[in-house]
Structure formats: structure tokens, C-alpha cells
XYZ file of C-alpha atoms in Angstrom:
445
model
C 239.382 69.830 87.702
C 237.411 72.893 86.727
C 238.859 76.239 87.979
C 236.983 78.101 90.662
C 233.953 79.890 89.181
C 233.140 83.450 90.315
C 230.005 84.312 92.190
C 227.452 86.005 90.037
C 224.760 88.165 91.670
C 225.406 86.508 95.074
C 225.225 82.908 93.624
C 228.051 80.619 92.411
C 228.409 80.388 88.795
C 228.537 76.561 89.222
C 224.888 76.727 90.119
C 224.041 78.763 86.988
C 226.274 76.639 84.653
C 223.651 73.834 83.929
C 220.978 76.438 83.214
C 223.220 78.475 80.901
C 224.479 75.344 79.147
C 220.775 74.296 78.701
C 220.052 77.776 77.410
C 222.839 77.597 74.794
C 221.972 74.010 73.770
C 218.303 74.776 73.268
C 218.808 78.071 71.492
C 217.439 78.423 68.005
C 219.991 78.938 65.156
C 221.648 82.295 65.305
C 220.691 84.902 62.723
C 223.087 86.546 60.338
C 223.054 89.766 62.455
C 224.305 87.849 65.540
C 227.915 88.546 66.410
C 230.258 85.578 66.550
C 227.256 83.274 66.000
C 225.714 84.258 69.335
C 221.856 84.768 69.511
C 220.764 88.387 69.311
C 219.221 88.377 72.885
C 222.585 87.590 74.403
C 224.590 90.646 75.358
C 227.968 91.378 77.022
C 227.484 92.587 80.530
C 226.064 91.590 83.864
C 222.470 91.496 85.025
C 221.025 94.424 86.978
C 220.799 93.789 90.693
C 217.058 93.505 90.903
C 214.495 91.630 92.989
C 210.776 91.244 93.381
C 209.007 94.287 94.720
C 208.589 94.399 98.614
C 205.628 92.459 100.029
C 204.754 90.988 96.743
C 201.389 89.087 96.954
C 201.655 86.552 94.123
C 197.973 85.648 94.449
C 196.862 89.195 93.572
C 198.946 88.865 90.357
C 196.437 86.262 89.174
C 194.073 87.132 86.268
C 194.511 88.390 82.759
C 197.276 90.766 81.620
C 197.866 92.300 78.199
C 201.581 92.873 77.082
C 202.037 96.438 75.968
C 205.808 96.298 75.488
C 208.385 93.457 75.564
C 211.849 92.554 74.656
C 211.820 90.147 71.580
C 212.345 86.547 72.688
C 213.262 83.704 70.314
C 211.391 81.363 72.679
C 208.082 83.234 72.226
C 206.330 83.018 68.859
C 203.857 85.691 69.765
C 204.446 89.022 68.329
C 201.023 90.748 68.582
C 197.726 90.537 70.520
C 199.305 88.880 73.529
C 196.845 87.852 76.267
C 198.244 86.040 79.360
C 196.060 84.391 82.020
C 197.771 83.640 85.420
C 196.072 80.987 87.579
C 197.408 80.264 91.084
C 197.318 76.586 92.085
C 198.832 76.083 95.513
C 202.402 77.349 95.208
C 202.418 77.200 91.431
C 201.175 79.836 89.035
C 199.993 78.284 85.709
C 200.501 80.677 82.766
C 198.628 80.406 79.534
C 199.575 83.015 76.804
C 197.660 83.390 73.568
C 198.535 85.616 70.611
C 199.377 85.946 66.963
C 202.642 84.923 65.335
C 204.639 86.716 62.654
C 202.916 84.377 60.114
C 199.495 85.696 61.345
C 198.724 82.361 63.017
C 196.997 81.828 66.385
C 199.149 80.088 69.013
C 198.888 79.179 72.624
C 201.963 78.769 74.906
C 201.938 77.181 78.375
C 204.369 77.694 81.212
C 204.603 77.553 84.961
C 205.838 79.993 87.587
C 206.990 78.447 90.810
C 209.080 79.369 93.853
C 212.811 79.211 93.308
C 214.125 76.454 95.715
C 217.729 77.912 95.330
C 216.778 81.299 96.821
C 214.866 82.816 99.622
C 211.086 83.120 99.748
C 209.591 85.549 97.289
C 211.920 84.619 94.297
C 210.340 82.720 91.364
C 211.411 80.925 88.148
C 209.405 80.300 85.073
C 209.544 76.983 83.255
C 208.175 75.773 79.911
C 208.643 72.812 77.642
C 211.851 73.049 75.692
C 213.052 76.175 77.574
C 215.461 76.214 80.540
C 214.360 77.527 83.776
C 214.827 81.275 84.146
C 214.198 83.779 87.094
C 211.076 85.725 86.960
C 210.820 88.938 88.915
C 207.774 91.371 89.308
C 209.764 94.510 90.125
C 206.652 96.753 90.324
C 202.807 96.388 90.081
C 199.652 97.826 91.632
C 197.853 94.504 90.744
C 194.886 96.390 89.240
C 196.365 98.408 86.404
C 199.977 97.636 85.544
C 202.939 95.197 86.183
C 206.632 95.433 85.328
C 208.230 91.989 84.907
C 211.961 91.241 84.343
C 214.112 88.125 83.874
C 217.866 87.929 83.583
C 220.583 85.209 83.345
C 224.231 85.796 83.229
C 227.467 83.664 82.686
C 230.992 84.345 81.687
C 230.418 87.893 80.654
C 227.174 87.398 78.862
C 223.580 87.993 79.887
C 220.129 87.180 78.558
C 217.766 89.880 79.872
C 214.043 90.252 79.061
C 211.452 92.735 80.263
C 207.666 92.961 79.987
C 205.178 95.772 80.647
C 201.666 94.427 81.302
C 198.371 96.216 81.790
C 194.939 94.832 82.844
C 193.324 96.372 79.742
C 194.403 96.282 76.154
C 193.700 99.986 75.730
C 195.452 100.955 78.934
C 196.687 104.535 79.626
C 200.297 104.905 78.347
C 201.235 106.603 81.716
C 201.507 103.005 83.115
C 203.928 102.141 80.393
C 205.930 105.255 81.232
C 205.850 104.353 84.927
C 207.264 100.815 84.254
C 209.985 102.320 82.018
C 211.028 104.730 84.797
C 211.096 101.867 87.333
C 213.300 99.824 85.051
C 215.678 102.734 84.520
C 215.848 103.220 88.380
C 216.805 99.555 88.778
C 219.523 99.863 86.048
C 217.502 97.807 83.541
C 218.242 98.771 79.865
C 214.846 99.781 78.304
C 216.231 100.228 74.812
C 215.317 96.673 73.626
C 211.712 97.148 74.645
C 209.336 97.189 71.667
C 205.603 97.988 71.596
C 203.139 95.205 70.944
C 199.904 95.592 68.920
C 196.773 95.295 71.118
C 193.131 96.192 70.870
C 191.346 96.616 67.557
C 191.847 93.618 65.221
C 192.957 91.187 67.879
C 190.920 87.886 68.241
C 190.136 88.501 71.860
C 188.149 91.717 71.138
C 185.040 89.678 70.303
C 184.957 88.565 73.953
C 186.736 91.399 75.707
C 183.933 92.153 78.154
C 183.773 88.540 79.269
C 187.538 88.434 79.663
C 187.702 91.581 81.715
C 184.760 90.410 83.904
C 186.523 87.118 84.582
C 189.782 88.853 85.402
C 187.994 91.225 87.730
C 186.352 88.288 89.553
C 189.782 86.706 90.042
C 191.210 89.989 91.411
C 188.265 90.492 93.771
C 188.787 87.059 95.220
C 192.511 87.715 95.584
C 191.883 91.051 97.310
C 189.398 89.435 99.779
C 191.871 86.652 100.518
C 194.629 89.244 101.084
C 192.361 91.357 103.337
C 191.477 88.323 105.565
C 194.977 86.943 105.662
C 197.112 87.930 108.705
C 200.772 87.031 107.949
C 203.441 87.456 110.569
C 206.043 89.982 109.462
C 209.517 89.235 110.685
C 212.545 91.382 109.633
C 215.671 89.323 109.078
C 218.896 89.293 107.133
C 219.569 85.531 107.428
C 221.996 83.925 105.021
C 220.677 82.442 101.781
C 218.682 79.349 102.686
C 219.478 75.785 101.555
C 217.283 73.989 99.066
C 215.278 72.327 101.874
C 214.804 75.522 103.798
C 213.668 77.451 100.623
C 211.138 74.659 99.903
C 209.941 74.858 103.420
C 209.417 78.627 103.407
C 207.115 78.328 100.347
C 204.471 76.719 102.560
C 204.633 79.175 105.504
C 202.886 82.435 105.720
C 205.830 84.303 106.988
C 206.957 87.332 104.937
C 210.800 87.910 104.998
C 212.417 91.188 104.177
C 216.095 91.188 103.359
C 218.398 94.135 102.919
C 221.110 93.692 100.377
C 224.344 95.790 100.605
C 225.610 97.434 97.552
C 228.985 96.708 96.155
C 230.510 99.801 97.804
C 228.808 99.510 101.219
C 229.991 96.989 103.832
C 227.725 94.096 104.488
C 225.352 94.571 107.442
C 225.811 91.825 110.073
C 223.168 89.121 109.841
C 220.896 88.375 112.696
C 219.347 85.104 113.419
C 215.752 84.784 112.609
C 213.183 84.234 115.361
C 211.345 81.789 113.225
C 211.748 78.275 114.754
C 213.315 75.735 112.397
C 210.770 73.624 110.469
C 210.062 70.141 111.749
C 211.028 67.007 109.884
C 207.284 66.322 109.386
C 206.863 69.778 107.628
C 209.878 69.254 105.530
C 208.512 65.854 104.503
C 205.137 67.370 103.635
C 206.921 70.050 101.489
C 208.940 67.434 99.772
C 205.765 65.472 99.004
C 204.107 68.613 97.704
C 207.053 69.371 95.439
C 206.980 65.747 94.262
C 203.252 65.924 93.623
C 203.789 69.110 91.645
C 206.483 67.457 89.587
C 204.329 64.470 89.045
C 201.495 66.718 88.040
C 203.814 68.396 85.546
C 205.017 64.985 84.273
C 201.517 63.756 83.984
C 200.589 67.002 82.086
C 203.671 66.427 79.857
C 202.676 62.727 79.227
C 199.112 63.817 78.372
C 200.471 66.251 75.887
C 202.752 63.579 74.478
C 199.885 61.144 74.205
C 197.708 63.799 72.511
C 200.573 64.455 70.112
C 200.999 60.719 69.411
C 197.220 60.409 68.805
C 197.384 63.532 66.557
C 200.336 62.002 64.690
C 198.617 58.617 64.375
C 195.513 60.303 63.202
C 197.403 62.364 60.627
C 199.293 59.258 59.525
C 196.015 57.350 59.131
C 194.538 60.298 57.125
C 197.779 60.309 55.077
C 197.497 56.617 54.434
C 193.768 56.964 53.533
C 194.638 59.932 51.284
C 197.448 57.871 49.591
C 195.177 54.821 49.346
C 192.507 56.997 47.685
C 194.978 58.515 45.305
C 196.298 55.040 44.487
C 192.741 53.857 43.892
C 192.087 56.887 41.680
C 195.355 56.220 39.877
C 194.411 52.642 39.349
C 190.915 53.620 38.064
C 192.596 56.187 35.790
C 195.015 53.509 34.455
C 192.117 51.076 34.006
C 190.087 53.766 32.148
C 193.052 54.629 29.954
C 193.598 50.885 29.164
C 189.941 50.553 28.318
C 190.183 53.614 26.115
C 193.311 52.222 24.511
C 191.653 48.827 23.875
C 188.624 50.595 22.490
C 190.718 52.777 20.180
C 192.591 49.509 19.173
C 189.298 47.831 18.379
C 188.150 50.875 16.395
C 191.376 50.914 14.560
C 191.090 47.190 13.825
C 187.493 47.708 12.573
C 188.642 50.635 10.382
C 191.372 48.338 8.950
C 188.823 45.576 8.317
C 186.492 48.086 6.685
C 189.358 49.446 4.577
C 190.276 45.970 3.539
C 186.629 45.202 2.580
C 186.344 48.457 0.698
C 189.572 47.601 -1.155
C 188.192 44.190 -2.072
C 184.960 45.769 -3.137
C 186.856 48.253 -5.289
C 188.885 45.471 -6.821
C 185.706 43.504 -7.469
C 184.052 46.535 -8.986
C 187.148 47.160 -11.202
C 187.003 43.502 -12.280
C 183.268 43.744 -12.956
C 183.854 46.976 -14.887
C 186.592 45.307 -16.957
C 184.415 42.300 -17.468
C 181.535 44.603 -18.515
C 183.825 46.485 -20.795
C 184.990 43.258 -22.397
C 181.421 41.974 -22.692
C 180.440 45.287 -24.230
C 183.218 44.985 -26.710
C 182.229 41.450 -27.525
C 178.636 42.364 -27.921
C 179.648 45.296 -30.209
C 181.717 42.924 -32.293
C 178.864 40.344 -32.371
C 176.516 43.231 -33.318
C 178.824 44.460 -36.123
C 179.098 40.815 -37.268
C 175.328 40.452 -37.188
C 174.911 43.681 -39.008
C 177.370 42.533 -41.705
C 175.622 39.191 -41.967
C 172.255 40.991 -42.265
C 173.814 43.288 -44.944
C 175.144 40.276 -46.692
C 171.771 38.474 -46.353
C 169.929 41.584 -47.478
C 172.233 41.671 -50.534
C 171.593 37.943 -51.145
C 167.849 38.488 -50.762
C 167.917 41.380 -53.161
C 169.940 39.347 -55.594
C 167.581 36.437 -55.239
C 164.586 38.708 -55.748
C 166.149 40.050 -58.836
C 166.803 36.524 -59.971
C 163.340 35.384 -59.145
C 161.988 38.328 -60.989
C 164.005 37.451 -64.064
C 163.052 33.767 -63.572
C 159.360 34.652 -63.287
C 159.579 36.538 -66.582
C 161.186 33.528 -68.262
C 158.683 31.267 -66.744
C 155.813 33.383 -68.023
C 157.167 33.333 -71.575
C 157.870 29.660 -71.238
C 154.282 28.946 -70.131
C 152.903 30.848 -73.191
C 155.115 28.811 -75.387
C 153.796 25.525 -73.742
C 150.292 26.550 -74.247
C 151.010 27.161 -77.754
C 152.927 23.957 -78.122
C 151.894 20.880 -76.251
C 154.839 19.217 -77.549
C 157.018 20.986 -75.201
C 155.245 19.640 -72.058
C 158.145 17.735 -70.705
C 160.313 20.706 -71.188
C 158.018 22.912 -69.192
C 157.778 20.354 -66.347
C 161.439 20.195 -66.106
C 161.706 24.026 -65.939
C 159.019 24.160 -63.192
C 160.862 21.552 -61.126
C 164.113 23.459 -61.614
C 162.411 26.667 -60.523
C 161.013 25.208 -57.304
C 164.338 23.733 -56.528
C 166.173 27.020 -56.898
C 163.428 28.709 -54.771
C 163.892 26.258 -51.961
C 167.605 26.730 -52.098
C 167.303 30.474 -51.792
C 164.843 30.310 -48.939
C 167.072 27.932 -47.167
């Protein structure tokens, strides 16, 4: 069995245990500056005994607020140009905050402020996706210029405290900031962690600032008119802390309850019974139905966001598949182009090899023809020399024959003269003539 848990701030620690465990489970990784691995926004100590301002009219809190100072919060990505729009829907206050992150990126964060079913009327909790429920207190506001908000949870000697200083205009008078700081100090809230937030010039909303302020003023005017026409019954009471069902019932009534809490050093004032009649079963049933419908609306909103996220993921996956397919197609085309280029280069190389081979064959053929021509030239030179030699020999023979013929002609002339002188030598002359003819034919041949 678990040991008995102390009561913290008037409530059992057992009631806070799930919220604190959820807080620790969903915390982001601790930074190096965190002591003992504990997130920086967790501190040793107890929460200040604070509550919402008396007669808080949550409807008049609607509209646009600009954060001037705040305690850094790991759950909020916004570090500058914070613009928060509060819209009242029944008993729920829908919150939409827009701003700039440390990476200079625009973001939007949604949350809901609803009545706290564990506490008396006038207490609220803020809820957002991925963040545990936490109390939300508006400790001071004039609804038209400034608002001082605070949230704190504690368990086992630790506390997680956050504070915000809001103004209706981004360029608000710093006296409002000083007023909130004084109020925090009066309530025992440490103002040291508060840090200023950049607003005004350079923020995205400045392009439409007049429209934003006009919208906020119209919301405030309607809330003021509603508050002026409303006539709530005021009953002073110090009833014990209501149960979950009673707290849920009181959220639908118009009764304003004022409680007086005793300090730790002053005896508790005896409680008097309230004059408000107990709610009927029908009213409780209607309140339960309203709470269920609100939960269903939140679940439906969450489901819609999940569907949108799934559609976005499917769309991104389809785009990624298409991109990969396009890259694969481009890679295949590139490979095909490279293969064609390789084949073309291979064909060019083959043609160059073939041309080189043909050139080599042509060179060999020309070498052979050159050698053949050289041999033919040598042969012709030899034949020419032989012919010249033969001609020389023939020329010598002709010359010799001419000389012989000349000598023979001389002899023949003398012989003829002798024949004329002597007819007796006719036969001898004929023989000589025949011999001369024969020799001439032989020479000519």
C-alpha cells in the first residue's frame, strides 16, 4: 500500500499524482543545465496560494491578447510575436496562439480552458494535445488593457510555475507590465523567471493589426453588453470543496460564489451552509451530457486533426514515391544514355581499328608495290645497260663491216678494171661478185 500522501494547497496529493506523473512522462529531454536531470522549469518549493480574481467574468476575457512577458515553457515553441485569441464556446474557452519559434518559423498552437471539475466554480484548467492538464488562474485584469495569468503545479517538494503578462495592444504602456509584476509579488509569485517577449515592429501580425484590434474590440463590446444585461444572484458562502458532480453542476448556473480561505496561521472560519438548493437529477444529467458532448467535440476535433495528419502523411508519401520514381526514371534514362554512349564509343573504336587495319594493309601493299617498282626499275636498268652494250657491240660491228665493205669496194673496183682489161678473167669476177653479195647479206643479217 502507498503511504498516506500530504495535502497540497488544500487538495490531496493523490489527486495531483496522475497529473504530475503525466507531466514528468511527457517532459522533453532535460538540458545539461538541469540539476539531477530535472527540467529547468521544475523548482524546489511550493506553489503560492493564489486564486482567480474576485468576480472574474471569463466572457470578458475573450478576444485577442499579446504576451509582453512570460516564463519560458518547454511546451510552448513560441518565443516572440505571441498573439493569442480567446473564444468562449459555452463553458469552454478555445485558445489559439500564433507566433515565431526560435528557428524563426511561424507556428500555431491550440488549447482549451475549461472549468476545473475538481474545484469550486471559478477555477479553470488548460488542456492541449501532448500536455497534461494544468490549473489556469487570472489573478488580475481590467479586461480592456492588461491581464496577469498564473499556473502552478506541485508534488513532493517540486513545483512547476508559469506566469504571463498580457496586454490588449502589442505596444502597450509598460505601466501595465509593472502593475502585473506588483500583483504577482503581492501574491507571493516569483517574478524573477519572467522574460520580455518581442512584440510590435517586425511581427507578422503587424500587416493586419488594425483588423485584429477591431475584431478584438467587437468581441469585448459584446462581452460588456452581455455582462451589463446579466443579473447574477450573489450568494456569500464558505461551503466545503464540492464534489466532481457538484462542481460540474455549478458551471451551468449563474450563481457567483465567494469563498474566504484562512491562512496557515489563522483558525479556519466555520463554514455555513449555502442557501442554494441542491441541483436536481435532471440538471445533473444535462450537465453530464454537456460535458460528454464537450469531450466528444474534443475527440472529434482530435480525430479530424489525426485524419488531416494521415492525409498529409499519405500525400507526402505519395509525393516521395513520385519523386523516387522520377529519380529512378531519370537514373534509368541516364544509364541508358551512358550505355548508348558506350556502345557508340565502342563502334567508333571498332571503326578506328578497322580503318587502322585497312591503312596498315594499304601501307604494306604500297611497300610491296614500291619494292616491286624498285625491282622492275633495276631490271629495266639492267636491260637498258644490256641493250646499250648490245648497241655498242652492234655499232662496233657495223663500223667494222663498213670498214670491211669499204676495203672490199676498193678491191672490187680494181678487180672490175682488171676484168674489163681482161675478158679472160670473167669467171673469176663473177665468183668475186657472188662472194661480195653473200658477205653483204651476212653483215646485214
